[in-house]
Amino acid sequence: MTQRIAVLGNGGFGTAIALILLENGHDVVIWGNDATYLERVRAKRENTKYLPDIELPQGLHFTSDLAEAVRGAKVIVSAVPTRFLRGVIARLAGCRVPRATVLSLTKGIDHETLERPSEIWRAAFPGRSVAVLSGPSHAEEVARRIPASVVVAAPSAATARKLQELLTTERFRVYTNTDPLGVELGGALKNVIAIAAGVSDGLGFGDNTKSALLTRGLVEMVRLATKLGARKATFTGLAGVGDLITTAFSPHGRNRAVGQRLGEGTPLDRILRETEKVAEGVYTTKAVMALAREYDVELPIAHEVHEMLFADKNPSEALRSLMNRSTKNEAW
Amino acid sequence: MTQRIAVLGNGGFGTAIALILLENGHDVVIWGNDATYLERVRAKRENTKYLPDIELPQGLHFTSDLAEAVRGAKVIVSAVPTRFLRGVIARLAGCRVPRATVLSLTKGIDHETLERPSEIWRAAFPGRSVAVLSGPSHAEEVARRIPASVVVAAPSAATARKLQELLTTERFRVYTNTDPLGVELGGALKNVIAIAAGVSDGLGFGDNTKSALLTRGLVEMVRLATKLGARKATFTGLAGVGDLITTAFSPHGRNRAVGQRLGEGTPLDRILRETEKVAEGVYTTKAVMALAREYDVELPIAHEVHEMLFADKNPSEALRSLMNRSTKNEAW
């Protein structure tokens, strides 16, 4: 049955998910903040900045009017970067927002309030059903219909199954999971580790080094997330190790790319100035270290990433600190 | 304290570990079966076939005489491919073998007897201490002193710690683990999943596809290994997910390479004919499916790999079977 669906945010992943929903016969509108850019996307049928070389079918609608975007929507897909989310939600407060299910795609943590995107939604629209989607799903590949598997998690299994049905295609396999906290944290935390993996690349290290970093990074993700109440098993799934692997290896990975440039010696402010797309991991690192202090969790890799990003620590020195920690038993 | 150490097998990884031991000041001899080739390695100070472009220091000794190799050894490092191991051990039976600790590096399962390499050693030399080493450690990178982390596991924690001390360098970080079964199975089973990852590459799929395969593959590894008595936690460590990632992404990965060529449409017999190095995963797949039947475990990815390798199943059909299994809850 055709449903009206609003996708908030005209980035690569929001657009890729809009294409999936369109393929499944839904009535999909993408909202973006920049009316001029959006008009260009509509006219060219291509999202040149965030999803180049993918033709966007005529059936896909665009608007820069938030109220129009959400009107009649059964599902609101939230694909807004974390630091813009609060602003978008504030503007929504002035609109008539239907009692739609919210599906959040945003992989970050607000570094000022330490809230997750789903929490920001829930606080603004109490009682609304808020689900999250995560997993290894680079937009460029999803939009090209290259097979991918993701996880949708919601507090209610019925909501998760409803969204699973909405999103599953022959090339896009959706699993359900009933640990939305873990799924959302997995997507956010992995970006911090991906920056470390990028640094390793930038320093010219190899796959052994990177795999070791990812493995120990996964331990850190679990350590923090379980303290916050998430389930360990979620991190051995698509939203944990799966997403971590893709983010740390894919040439599309923007957090990995930030790390690589850091490793090559480029200062952070220059990297950020030259990057069109938002690398959530930079801000998430701040949030993660604040949470680590609050919950008294030891996160050596996140700590070194934080030092490199915000305290000018030399990357090869940071990696050396990680390697030279006293050798010990392998434990979680 | 300098110890005499015999490395059996002149492949890439055996040689790389010999270099580590040499760096730590030990008296190391590499045994190889092919006297002519070994003489060439010794003269050229380069293992051209298995570890090209790495200079082998004068201090590294070579012999094709097994009895001479193990004479006075405190540790015997076993780096012989699984299918040659029984033969080498049979020849050792005629030698005076000191009561050395055996450290097995071999990542396979005997597809006829379904024994692990450490079991084959233990059966031949009852009462001897047999440890295993695994983790993300491509020989080419280890030999180039690119940072790597591995796991050494032994039934006794003291043995594991002794080997840890023997092998740790500034660039080679050794963790201990007391689940030798899990560590050994991790190294063997991941090769099967790496073949599937290679097939995905060969078919031109992306990092999303590969990460999903690895994540679901890890579930299969855990499912079989825990039935055999291994600990689940080992598989979220370096010998599980860590090694899996490297094997599935590294350009050096020979099991991945076999999969890639399969995915590109090359028949197995031609691949094997043209490959100098042993791709353990091909034989391990046979063993894994036999174990799956014996222990009644469902392993969809290993099953498809088996069908592609030994029943001429079309690779894109095999991958499609995996993607189209009925969508369900993400569970271990």
PDB file of N, CA and C in Angstrom, chain A residues 208-285:
ATOM      1  N   ASN A 208      46.905  -5.294   8.920  1.00  0.00           N
ATOM      2  CA  ASN A 208      47.053  -5.886  10.251  1.00  0.00           C
ATOM      3  C   ASN A 208      46.797  -4.828  11.323  1.00  0.00           C
ATOM      4  N   THR A 209      47.440  -3.681  11.157  1.00  0.00           N
ATOM      5  CA  THR A 209      47.307  -2.587  12.116  1.00  0.00           C
ATOM      6  C   THR A 209      45.848  -2.153  12.212  1.00  0.00           C
ATOM      7  N   LYS A 210      45.224  -1.983  11.057  1.00  0.00           N
ATOM      8  CA  LYS A 210      43.848  -1.485  11.034  1.00  0.00           C
ATOM      9  C   LYS A 210      42.888  -2.494  11.659  1.00  0.00           C
ATOM     10  N   SER A 211      43.063  -3.767  11.345  1.00  0.00           N
ATOM     11  CA  SER A 211      42.178  -4.784  11.932  1.00  0.00           C
ATOM     12  C   SER A 211      42.324  -4.827  13.440  1.00  0.00           C
ATOM     13  N   ALA A 212      43.545  -4.701  13.921  1.00  0.00           N
ATOM     14  CA  ALA A 212      43.758  -4.711  15.366  1.00  0.00           C
ATOM     15  C   ALA A 212      43.068  -3.504  15.993  1.00  0.00           C
ATOM     16  N   LEU A 213      43.197  -2.356  15.364  1.00  0.00           N
ATOM     17  CA  LEU A 213      42.528  -1.150  15.868  1.00  0.00           C
ATOM     18  C   LEU A 213      41.013  -1.341  15.895  1.00  0.00           C
ATOM     19  N   LEU A 214      40.468  -1.921  14.834  1.00  0.00           N
ATOM     20  CA  LEU A 214      39.018  -2.121  14.780  1.00  0.00           C
ATOM     21  C   LEU A 214      38.568  -3.097  15.859  1.00  0.00           C
ATOM     22  N   THR A 215      39.350  -4.144  16.053  1.00  0.00           N
ATOM     23  CA  THR A 215      38.970  -5.156  17.042  1.00  0.00           C
ATOM     24  C   THR A 215      38.983  -4.566  18.441  1.00  0.00           C
ATOM     25  N   ARG A 216      40.068  -3.835  18.754  1.00  0.00           N
ATOM     26  CA  ARG A 216      40.132  -3.212  20.069  1.00  0.00           C
ATOM     27  C   ARG A 216      39.106  -2.077  20.152  1.00  0.00           C
ATOM     28  N   GLY A 217      38.827  -1.428  19.043  1.00  0.00           N
ATOM     29  CA  GLY A 217      37.821  -0.370  19.016  1.00  0.00           C
ATOM     30  C   GLY A 217      36.426  -0.899  19.301  1.00  0.00           C
ATOM     31  N   LEU A 218      36.155  -2.077  18.778  1.00  0.00           N
ATOM     32  CA  LEU A 218      34.859  -2.704  19.034  1.00  0.00           C
ATOM     33  C   LEU A 218      34.688  -2.958  20.532  1.00  0.00           C
ATOM     34  N   VAL A 219      35.777  -3.370  21.182  1.00  0.00           N
ATOM     35  CA  VAL A 219      35.751  -3.577  22.630  1.00  0.00           C
ATOM     36  C   VAL A 219      35.359  -2.271  23.335  1.00  0.00           C
ATOM     37  N   GLU A 220      35.938  -1.163  22.884  1.00  0.00           N
ATOM     38  CA  GLU A 220      35.620   0.125  23.505  1.00  0.00           C
ATOM     39  C   GLU A 220      34.163   0.505  23.270  1.00  0.00           C
ATOM     40  N   MET A 221      33.674   0.269  22.050  1.00  0.00           N
ATOM     41  CA  MET A 221      32.281   0.589  21.744  1.00  0.00           C
ATOM     42  C   MET A 221      31.346  -0.168  22.690  1.00  0.00           C
ATOM     43  N   VAL A 222      31.637  -1.455  22.864  1.00  0.00           N
ATOM     44  CA  VAL A 222      30.813  -2.297  23.733  1.00  0.00           C
ATOM     45  C   VAL A 222      30.897  -1.827  25.186  1.00  0.00           C
ATOM     46  N   ARG A 223      32.118  -1.486  25.595  1.00  0.00           N
ATOM     47  CA  ARG A 223      32.343  -1.083  26.982  1.00  0.00           C
ATOM     48  C   ARG A 223      31.476   0.133  27.332  1.00  0.00           C
ATOM     49  N   LEU A 224      31.491   1.136  26.461  1.00  0.00           N
ATOM     50  CA  LEU A 224      30.701   2.334  26.738  1.00  0.00           C
ATOM     51  C   LEU A 224      29.203   2.057  26.564  1.00  0.00           C
ATOM     52  N   ALA A 225      28.846   1.402  25.472  1.00  0.00           N
ATOM     53  CA  ALA A 225      27.426   1.229  25.154  1.00  0.00           C
ATOM     54  C   ALA A 225      26.704   0.380  26.199  1.00  0.00           C
ATOM     55  N   THR A 226      27.373  -0.666  26.685  1.00  0.00           N
ATOM     56  CA  THR A 226      26.699  -1.505  27.677  1.00  0.00           C
ATOM     57  C   THR A 226      26.526  -0.733  28.997  1.00  0.00           C
ATOM     58  N   LYS A 227      27.468   0.146  29.295  1.00  0.00           N
ATOM     59  CA  LYS A 227      27.309   1.005  30.487  1.00  0.00           C
ATOM     60  C   LYS A 227      26.066   1.887  30.343  1.00  0.00           C
ATOM     61  N   LEU A 228      25.783   2.293  29.103  1.00  0.00           N
ATOM     62  CA  LEU A 228      24.622   3.149  28.858  1.00  0.00           C
ATOM     63  C   LEU A 228      23.332   2.335  28.764  1.00  0.00           C
ATOM     64  N   GLY A 229      23.451   0.999  28.775  1.00  0.00           N
ATOM     65  CA  GLY A 229      22.255   0.163  28.774  1.00  0.00           C
ATOM     66  C   GLY A 229      22.021  -0.637  27.508  1.00  0.00           C
ATOM     67  N   ALA A 230      22.928  -0.540  26.545  1.00  0.00           N
ATOM     68  CA  ALA A 230      22.755  -1.278  25.290  1.00  0.00           C
ATOM     69  C   ALA A 230      23.151  -2.737  25.465  1.00  0.00           C
ATOM     70  N   ARG A 231      22.741  -3.563  24.498  1.00  0.00           N
ATOM     71  CA  ARG A 231      23.065  -4.987  24.567  1.00  0.00           C
ATOM     72  C   ARG A 231      24.343  -5.285  23.792  1.00  0.00           C
ATOM     73  N   LYS A 232      25.183  -6.098  24.393  1.00  0.00           N
ATOM     74  CA  LYS A 232      26.456  -6.450  23.772  1.00  0.00           C
ATOM     75  C   LYS A 232      26.249  -7.116  22.404  1.00  0.00           C
ATOM     76  N   ALA A 233      25.251  -7.963  22.305  1.00  0.00           N
ATOM     77  CA  ALA A 233      25.029  -8.725  21.066  1.00  0.00           C
ATOM     78  C   ALA A 233      24.792  -7.821  19.859  1.00  0.00           C
ATOM     79  N   THR A 234      24.216  -6.654  20.101  1.00  0.00           N
ATOM     80  CA  THR A 234      23.963  -5.735  18.996  1.00  0.00           C
ATOM     81  C   THR A 234      25.270  -5.362  18.297  1.00  0.00           C
ATOM     82  N   PHE A 235      26.362  -5.329  19.064  1.00  0.00           N
ATOM     83  CA  PHE A 235      27.654  -4.870  18.526  1.00  0.00           C
ATOM     84  C   PHE A 235      28.376  -5.937  17.730  1.00  0.00           C
ATOM     85  N   THR A 236      27.936  -7.161  17.838  1.00  0.00           N
ATOM     86  CA  THR A 236      28.507  -8.190  16.981  1.00  0.00           C
ATOM     87  C   THR A 236      27.647  -8.353  15.730  1.00  0.00           C
ATOM     88  N   GLY A 237      26.666  -7.480  15.580  1.00  0.00           N
ATOM     89  CA  GLY A 237      25.779  -7.534  14.423  1.00  0.00           C
ATOM     90  C   GLY A 237      26.081  -6.438  13.419  1.00  0.00           C
ATOM     91  N   LEU A 238      25.150  -6.226  12.518  1.00  0.00           N
ATOM     92  CA  LEU A 238      25.339  -5.287  11.411  1.00  0.00           C
ATOM     93  C   LEU A 238      25.572  -3.861  11.889  1.00  0.00           C
ATOM     94  N   ALA A 239      24.875  -3.444  12.949  1.00  0.00           N
ATOM     95  CA  ALA A 239      25.003  -2.065  13.423  1.00  0.00           C
ATOM     96  C   ALA A 239      26.282  -1.854  14.228  1.00  0.00           C
ATOM     97  N   GLY A 240      26.963  -2.932  14.579  1.00  0.00           N
ATOM     98  CA  GLY A 240      28.218  -2.817  15.312  1.00  0.00           C
ATOM     99  C   GLY A 240      29.379  -3.113  14.386  1.00  0.00           C
ATOM    100  N   VAL A 241      29.807  -4.365  14.428  1.00  0.00           N
ATOM    101  CA  VAL A 241      30.993  -4.726  13.649  1.00  0.00           C
ATOM    102  C   VAL A 241      30.780  -4.511  12.150  1.00  0.00           C
ATOM    103  N   GLY A 242      29.584  -4.767  11.654  1.00  0.00           N
ATOM    104  CA  GLY A 242      29.310  -4.617  10.220  1.00  0.00           C
ATOM    105  C   GLY A 242      29.548  -3.197   9.742  1.00  0.00           C
ATOM    106  N   ASP A 243      28.921  -2.256  10.427  1.00  0.00           N
ATOM    107  CA  ASP A 243      29.062  -0.855  10.046  1.00  0.00           C
ATOM    108  C   ASP A 243      30.495  -0.369  10.261  1.00  0.00           C
ATOM    109  N   LEU A 244      31.104  -0.839  11.329  1.00  0.00           N
ATOM    110  CA  LEU A 244      32.493  -0.466  11.637  1.00  0.00           C
ATOM    111  C   LEU A 244      33.432  -0.852  10.486  1.00  0.00           C
ATOM    112  N   ILE A 245      33.264  -2.060   9.989  1.00  0.00           N
ATOM    113  CA  ILE A 245      34.130  -2.549   8.906  1.00  0.00           C
ATOM    114  C   ILE A 245      33.988  -1.670   7.667  1.00  0.00           C
ATOM    115  N   THR A 246      32.740  -1.450   7.241  1.00  0.00           N
ATOM    116  CA  THR A 246      32.523  -0.643   6.038  1.00  0.00           C
ATOM    117  C   THR A 246      33.099   0.750   6.212  1.00  0.00           C
ATOM    118  N   THR A 247      32.818   1.368   7.344  1.00  0.00           N
ATOM    119  CA  THR A 247      33.261   2.745   7.561  1.00  0.00           C
ATOM    120  C   THR A 247      34.779   2.850   7.560  1.00  0.00           C
ATOM    121  N   ALA A 248      35.434   1.807   8.047  1.00  0.00           N
ATOM    122  CA  ALA A 248      36.887   1.866   8.181  1.00  0.00           C
ATOM    123  C   ALA A 248      37.614   1.459   6.907  1.00  0.00           C
ATOM    124  N   PHE A 249      36.905   0.833   5.969  1.00  0.00           N
ATOM    125  CA  PHE A 249      37.583   0.384   4.752  1.00  0.00           C
ATOM    126  C   PHE A 249      37.103   1.092   3.490  1.00  0.00           C
ATOM    127  N   SER A 250      35.840   1.509   3.481  1.00  0.00           N
ATOM    128  CA  SER A 250      35.307   2.042   2.237  1.00  0.00           C
ATOM    129  C   SER A 250      36.001   3.332   1.833  1.00  0.00           C
ATOM    130  N   PRO A 251      36.304   3.460   0.542  1.00  0.00           N
ATOM    131  CA  PRO A 251      36.839   4.739   0.063  1.00  0.00           C
ATOM    132  C   PRO A 251      35.818   5.868   0.232  1.00  0.00           C
ATOM    133  N   HIS A 252      34.517   5.521   0.377  1.00  0.00           N
ATOM    134  CA  HIS A 252      33.495   6.554   0.580  1.00  0.00           C
ATOM    135  C   HIS A 252      33.471   7.080   2.012  1.00  0.00           C
ATOM    136  N   GLY A 253      34.123   6.368   2.960  1.00  0.00           N
ATOM    137  CA  GLY A 253      33.974   6.700   4.379  1.00  0.00           C
ATOM    138  C   GLY A 253      34.560   8.071   4.716  1.00  0.00           C
ATOM    139  N   ARG A 254      33.721   8.996   5.094  1.00  0.00           N
ATOM    140  CA  ARG A 254      34.221  10.355   5.315  1.00  0.00           C
ATOM    141  C   ARG A 254      34.945  10.482   6.648  1.00  0.00           C
ATOM    142  N   ASN A 255      34.563   9.669   7.652  1.00  0.00           N
ATOM    143  CA  ASN A 255      35.275   9.719   8.919  1.00  0.00           C
ATOM    144  C   ASN A 255      36.670   9.098   8.767  1.00  0.00           C
ATOM    145  N   ARG A 256      36.713   7.997   8.050  1.00  0.00           N
ATOM    146  CA  ARG A 256      38.011   7.397   7.735  1.00  0.00           C
ATOM    147  C   ARG A 256      38.889   8.402   6.989  1.00  0.00           C
ATOM    148  N   ALA A 257      38.274   9.123   6.046  1.00  0.00           N
ATOM    149  CA  ALA A 257      39.029  10.101   5.245  1.00  0.00           C
ATOM    150  C   ALA A 257      39.587  11.226   6.117  1.00  0.00           C
ATOM    151  N   VAL A 258      38.802  11.681   7.087  1.00  0.00           N
ATOM    152  CA  VAL A 258      39.289  12.711   8.009  1.00  0.00           C
ATOM    153  C   VAL A 258      40.527  12.180   8.746  1.00  0.00           C
ATOM    154  N   GLY A 259      40.433  10.942   9.230  1.00  0.00           N
ATOM    155  CA  GLY A 259      41.560  10.329   9.933  1.00  0.00           C
ATOM    156  C   GLY A 259      42.787  10.213   9.039  1.00  0.00           C
ATOM    157  N   GLN A 260      42.551   9.785   7.802  1.00  0.00           N
ATOM    158  CA  GLN A 260      43.677   9.625   6.880  1.00  0.00           C
ATOM    159  C   GLN A 260      44.413  10.953   6.684  1.00  0.00           C
ATOM    160  N   ARG A 261      43.665  12.030   6.491  1.00  0.00           N
ATOM    161  CA  ARG A 261      44.309  13.329   6.286  1.00  0.00           C
ATOM    162  C   ARG A 261      45.037  13.780   7.557  1.00  0.00           C
ATOM    163  N   LEU A 262      44.433  13.505   8.703  1.00  0.00           N
ATOM    164  CA  LEU A 262      45.122  13.783   9.978  1.00  0.00           C
ATOM    165  C   LEU A 262      46.448  13.034  10.024  1.00  0.00           C
ATOM    166  N   GLY A 263      46.393  11.743   9.687  1.00  0.00           N
ATOM    167  CA  GLY A 263      47.591  10.899   9.706  1.00  0.00           C
ATOM    168  C   GLY A 263      48.653  11.414   8.753  1.00  0.00           C
ATOM    169  N   GLU A 264      48.197  12.020   7.657  1.00  0.00           N
ATOM    170  CA  GLU A 264      49.144  12.558   6.673  1.00  0.00           C
ATOM    171  C   GLU A 264      49.705  13.913   7.095  1.00  0.00           C
ATOM    172  N   GLY A 265      49.146  14.447   8.207  1.00  0.00           N
ATOM    173  CA  GLY A 265      49.712  15.687   8.739  1.00  0.00           C
ATOM    174  C   GLY A 265      48.905  16.949   8.463  1.00  0.00           C
ATOM    175  N   THR A 266      47.700  16.798   7.911  1.00  0.00           N
ATOM    176  CA  THR A 266      46.873  17.986   7.658  1.00  0.00           C
ATOM    177  C   THR A 266      46.178  18.417   8.952  1.00  0.00           C
ATOM    178  N   PRO A 267      46.193  19.720   9.286  1.00  0.00           N
ATOM    179  CA  PRO A 267      45.515  20.151  10.512  1.00  0.00           C
ATOM    180  C   PRO A 267      43.992  20.043  10.379  1.00  0.00           C
ATOM    181  N   LEU A 268      43.318  19.787  11.520  1.00  0.00           N
ATOM    182  CA  LEU A 268      41.880  19.547  11.524  1.00  0.00           C
ATOM    183  C   LEU A 268      41.083  20.688  10.901  1.00  0.00           C
ATOM    184  N   ASP A 269      41.406  21.932  11.261  1.00  0.00           N
ATOM    185  CA  ASP A 269      40.583  23.033  10.749  1.00  0.00           C
ATOM    186  C   ASP A 269      40.623  23.080   9.221  1.00  0.00           C
ATOM    187  N   ARG A 270      41.791  22.762   8.649  1.00  0.00           N
ATOM    188  CA  ARG A 270      41.865  22.754   7.188  1.00  0.00           C
ATOM    189  C   ARG A 270      41.049  21.589   6.612  1.00  0.00           C
ATOM    190  N   ILE A 271      41.117  20.422   7.257  1.00  0.00           N
ATOM    191  CA  ILE A 271      40.330  19.267   6.783  1.00  0.00           C
ATOM    192  C   ILE A 271      38.849  19.631   6.779  1.00  0.00           C
ATOM    193  N   LEU A 272      38.389  20.222   7.885  1.00  0.00           N
ATOM    194  CA  LEU A 272      36.959  20.530   8.007  1.00  0.00           C
ATOM    195  C   LEU A 272      36.555  21.608   6.996  1.00  0.00           C
ATOM    196  N   ARG A 273      37.421  22.571   6.770  1.00  0.00           N
ATOM    197  CA  ARG A 273      37.131  23.623   5.802  1.00  0.00           C
ATOM    198  C   ARG A 273      36.973  23.039   4.411  1.00  0.00           C
ATOM    199  N   GLU A 274      37.760  22.014   4.109  1.00  0.00           N
ATOM    200  CA  GLU A 274      37.760  21.481   2.742  1.00  0.00           C
ATOM    201  C   GLU A 274      36.778  20.342   2.536  1.00  0.00           C
ATOM    202  N   THR A 275      36.029  19.966   3.588  1.00  0.00           N
ATOM    203  CA  THR A 275      35.111  18.843   3.460  1.00  0.00           C
ATOM    204  C   THR A 275      33.679  19.348   3.347  1.00  0.00           C
ATOM    205  N   GLU A 276      33.040  19.012   2.239  1.00  0.00           N
ATOM    206  CA  GLU A 276      31.655  19.437   2.020  1.00  0.00           C
ATOM    207  C   GLU A 276      30.718  18.654   2.955  1.00  0.00           C
ATOM    208  N   LYS A 277      30.972  17.350   3.066  1.00  0.00           N
ATOM    209  CA  LYS A 277      30.088  16.486   3.844  1.00  0.00           C
ATOM    210  C   LYS A 277      30.450  16.541   5.329  1.00  0.00           C
ATOM    211  N   VAL A 278      29.462  16.309   6.164  1.00  0.00           N
ATOM    212  CA  VAL A 278      29.696  16.359   7.610  1.00  0.00           C
ATOM    213  C   VAL A 278      30.332  15.050   8.080  1.00  0.00           C
ATOM    214  N   ALA A 279      31.481  15.131   8.733  1.00  0.00           N
ATOM    215  CA  ALA A 279      32.094  13.951   9.344  1.00  0.00           C
ATOM    216  C   ALA A 279      31.637  13.928  10.806  1.00  0.00           C
ATOM    217  N   GLU A 280      30.567  13.162  11.056  1.00  0.00           N
ATOM    218  CA  GLU A 280      29.951  13.137  12.390  1.00  0.00           C
ATOM    219  C   GLU A 280      30.952  12.769  13.473  1.00  0.00           C
ATOM    220  N   GLY A 281      31.920  11.901  13.122  1.00  0.00           N
ATOM    221  CA  GLY A 281      32.838  11.356  14.117  1.00  0.00           C
ATOM    222  C   GLY A 281      33.618  12.411  14.886  1.00  0.00           C
ATOM    223  N   VAL A 282      33.889  13.535  14.223  1.00  0.00           N
ATOM    224  CA  VAL A 282      34.658  14.591  14.885  1.00  0.00           C
ATOM    225  C   VAL A 282      33.907  15.087  16.119  1.00  0.00           C
ATOM    226  N   TYR A 283      32.611  15.353  15.942  1.00  0.00           N
ATOM    227  CA  TYR A 283      31.799  15.846  17.064  1.00  0.00           C
ATOM    228  C   TYR A 283      31.477  14.711  18.037  1.00  0.00           C
ATOM    229  N   THR A 284      31.260  13.522  17.475  1.00  0.00           N
ATOM    230  CA  THR A 284      30.948  12.382  18.342  1.00  0.00           C
ATOM    231  C   THR A 284      32.105  12.083  19.289  1.00  0.00           C
ATOM    232  N   THR A 285      33.328  12.282  18.820  1.00  0.00           N
ATOM    233  CA  THR A 285      34.494  12.032  19.688  1.00  0.00           C
ATOM    234  C   THR A 285      34.408  12.877  20.959  1.00  0.00           C
TER     235      THR A 285
END
